[in-house]
């Protein structure tokens, strides 16, 4: 009975993950007037890219603009249109059971352990890190392709993270997309933390530390 209840809860949670697909990408224009800092709210959390620069002053990510789950900020005269990519699913299928199964594994892949604040600073011990406002920065140890196994769901999983912060998780023919921001792995409306390990990193679902995956780098 407990196992049945757990699986049912996971399937219901899966609906929340896939609900992110209903959103179209948003476009937000943000302007630094008189070279001053300005923040612009985001209606739906997503991976943000510069769509079109509208100012003569350069818009440089990490220096004159960046973003988090709540807002985009600009500074030093940057004015630009930004695209907020809100879709979390890379696989579409009308079969509800197949969708639920895929996201169930996706939820298992993209979990995390809450880390201690002092340890988190180690992620940014890199000359490319430009300071506290550089929230889109991705440390080198997160970049690459990693393989892991989730014993809770008996699933082999692969997670790929690129230097721009895009993340793709795959298992059993299903794909879930996410992004890295401010040291967290984000998937739709959910945010997770990642802890570095000797040969990769460890993820574990917030609120359910038994749902843990240890990843090792494969390339």
C-alpha positions in Angstrom: 0.0 0.0 0.0 2.8 2.5 0.9 4.6 1.8 -2.4 1.4 2.3 -4.3 0.8 5.6 -2.5 4.3 6.7 -3.3 4.0 5.9 -7.0 0.7 7.7 -7.2 2.1 10.8 -5.5 5.0 10.8 -7.9 2.7 10.6 -10.9 0.7 13.5 -9.6 3.9 15.5 -9.1 4.8 14.6 -12.6 1.8 16.5 -13.9 3.3 19.7 -12.4 6.6 19.1 -14.3 4.9 18.7 -17.7 2.5 21.6 -17.1 5.4 23.9 -17.8 5.1 22.9 -21.5 1.9 24.8 -21.7 3.7 28.1 -21.5 5.0 29.9 -24.6 8.4 31.6 -24.4 8.3 35.1 -23.0 10.1 38.2 -24.2 11.1 40.9 -21.7 12.6 44.3 -22.5 14.8 45.7 -19.7 16.6 49.0 -19.7 19.3 50.6 -17.6 18.4 54.3 -17.6 21.2 56.8 -16.9 23.6 53.8 -16.5 21.8 52.7 -13.4 20.9 49.2 -12.2 17.4 48.1 -13.1 15.6 44.8 -12.5 12.6 43.5 -14.6 10.3 40.8 -13.2 9.8 37.4 -15.0 6.3 36.0 -15.0 7.4 32.4 -15.4 10.9 31.0 -14.4 13.0 29.9 -17.4 16.4 29.9 -19.1 17.1 33.4 -20.3 19.1 34.5 -23.4 19.7 37.9 -24.9 17.3 38.1 -27.9 18.3 41.6 -29.3 20.5 44.3 -27.9 18.8 47.7 -28.1 21.5 49.9 -26.7 24.8 51.3 -28.0 26.4 50.1 -24.7 27.4 46.5 -24.8 25.1 44.0 -22.9 27.5 41.4 -21.5 26.1 38.5 -19.5 27.5 38.5 -16.0 28.7 42.1 -16.2 25.9 44.3 -17.5 23.0 41.8 -17.3 22.0 38.5 -15.8 19.0 36.8 -14.4 17.5 34.4 -11.8 14.2 32.7 -11.3 12.4 35.9 -10.5 13.9 38.7 -12.6 16.4 40.0 -15.2 18.7 42.8 -14.2 20.6 45.3 -16.4 23.2 47.9 -15.6 25.7 50.4 -17.1 23.4 51.5 -19.9 22.4 48.0 -21.2 19.0 47.9 -22.9 17.9 44.7 -24.6 15.1 42.3 -25.4 15.5 39.0 -23.5 13.9 35.6 -24.3 12.7 33.5 -21.4 12.6 29.9 -22.5 9.9 28.3 -20.3 9.5 24.8 -21.8 10.9 22.0 -19.6 10.0 19.0 -21.8 12.0 17.8 -24.8 9.6 15.0 -25.6 6.0 15.3 -26.6 3.5 12.4 -26.6 -0.3 12.3 -26.3 -0.2 9.1 -24.2 -0.8 10.3 -20.7 0.6 7.1 -19.1 3.8 7.4 -21.1 4.2 11.1 -20.2 3.7 10.3 -16.5 6.3 7.5 -16.6 8.8 9.8 -18.4 8.4 12.6 -16.0 8.5 10.3 -13.0 12.0 9.4 -14.1 12.7 13.0 -14.9 11.8 14.0 -11.4 14.1 11.3 -10.1 17.0 12.5 -12.3 16.8 16.1 -11.5 16.9 16.2 -7.7 19.4 17.7 -5.2 20.9 17.9 -1.7 20.6 21.1 0.2 24.2 22.2 0.6 25.8 24.3 3.3 26.3 28.0 2.4 30.1 28.0 3.0 30.6 25.0 0.7 28.5 26.6 -2.0 31.2 29.3 -2.4 33.6 26.7 -3.6 31.6 26.4 -6.8 32.8 29.8 -7.8 36.5 29.5 -7.2 37.2 30.3 -10.8 38.7 33.3 -12.6 35.7 33.3 -15.0 33.3 34.0 -12.2 32.5 37.8 -12.2 31.0 38.3 -8.8 27.8 37.8 -6.8 25.5 39.1 -9.6 26.9 36.6 -12.1 24.1 34.1 -11.3 24.2 32.4 -14.7 27.8 31.3 -14.2 28.3 27.5 -14.6 31.5 26.1 -12.9 33.6 23.8 -15.0 32.9 20.7 -12.9 29.2 20.8 -13.8 29.9 20.9 -17.5 29.8 17.6 -19.4 27.9 14.4 -19.7 27.3 12.3 -16.6 25.7 8.9 -16.0 24.0 7.7 -12.8 21.6 5.1 -11.5 18.4 5.8 -9.5 17.8 2.8 -7.2 14.4 4.1 -6.0 13.0 3.9 -9.6 15.5 1.3 -11.0 16.5 3.7 -13.7 19.8 4.4 -15.5 20.0 8.1 -16.2 22.2 10.5 -18.3 22.5 14.2 -17.5 24.3 16.6 -19.9 25.1 20.2 -18.9 26.7 22.7 -21.3 28.7 25.8 -20.5 25.7 28.0 -21.2 23.8 26.4 -18.4 21.3 24.2 -20.5 20.7 20.8 -18.9 19.2 17.7 -20.5 18.2 14.6 -18.6 17.4 11.3 -20.4 16.1 8.0 -19.2 14.1 5.2 -20.9 13.7 7.2 -24.1 12.3 10.3 -22.3 13.9 13.7 -22.1 13.6 16.5 -19.6 15.2 19.9 -20.1 16.4 22.3 -17.4 18.9 25.0 -16.7 21.6 26.0 -14.2 21.3 29.3 -12.4 22.7 30.6 -9.2 24.2 27.2 -8.4 20.8 25.4 -8.7 19.4 23.0 -11.3 16.0 24.3 -12.4 13.3 22.3 -14.1 10.0 24.2 -14.7 8.7 25.5 -11.4 11.2 23.4 -9.4 14.7 24.3 -8.3 17.4 21.9 -7.0 20.9 22.1 -5.6 23.9 20.1 -6.9 26.8 18.9 -4.7 30.2 18.1 -6.2 31.7 14.7 -5.6 35.1 13.2 -6.4 34.3 12.1 -10.0 31.1 14.0 -10.7 28.3 15.1 -8.4 25.4 13.9 -6.3 21.7 14.9 -6.7 18.9 14.2 -4.3 15.3 15.4 -4.3 14.6 18.2 -1.9 12.3 16.8 0.8 13.1 13.2 -0.1 16.8 12.5 0.4 16.2 8.8 -0.3 15.7 9.7 -3.9 19.4 10.1 -4.6 21.5 9.7 -7.7 25.3 9.7 -7.8 26.7 10.8 -11.2 30.1 10.1 -12.6 31.5 12.0 -15.5 31.7 10.1 -18.8 32.9 13.0 -21.0 
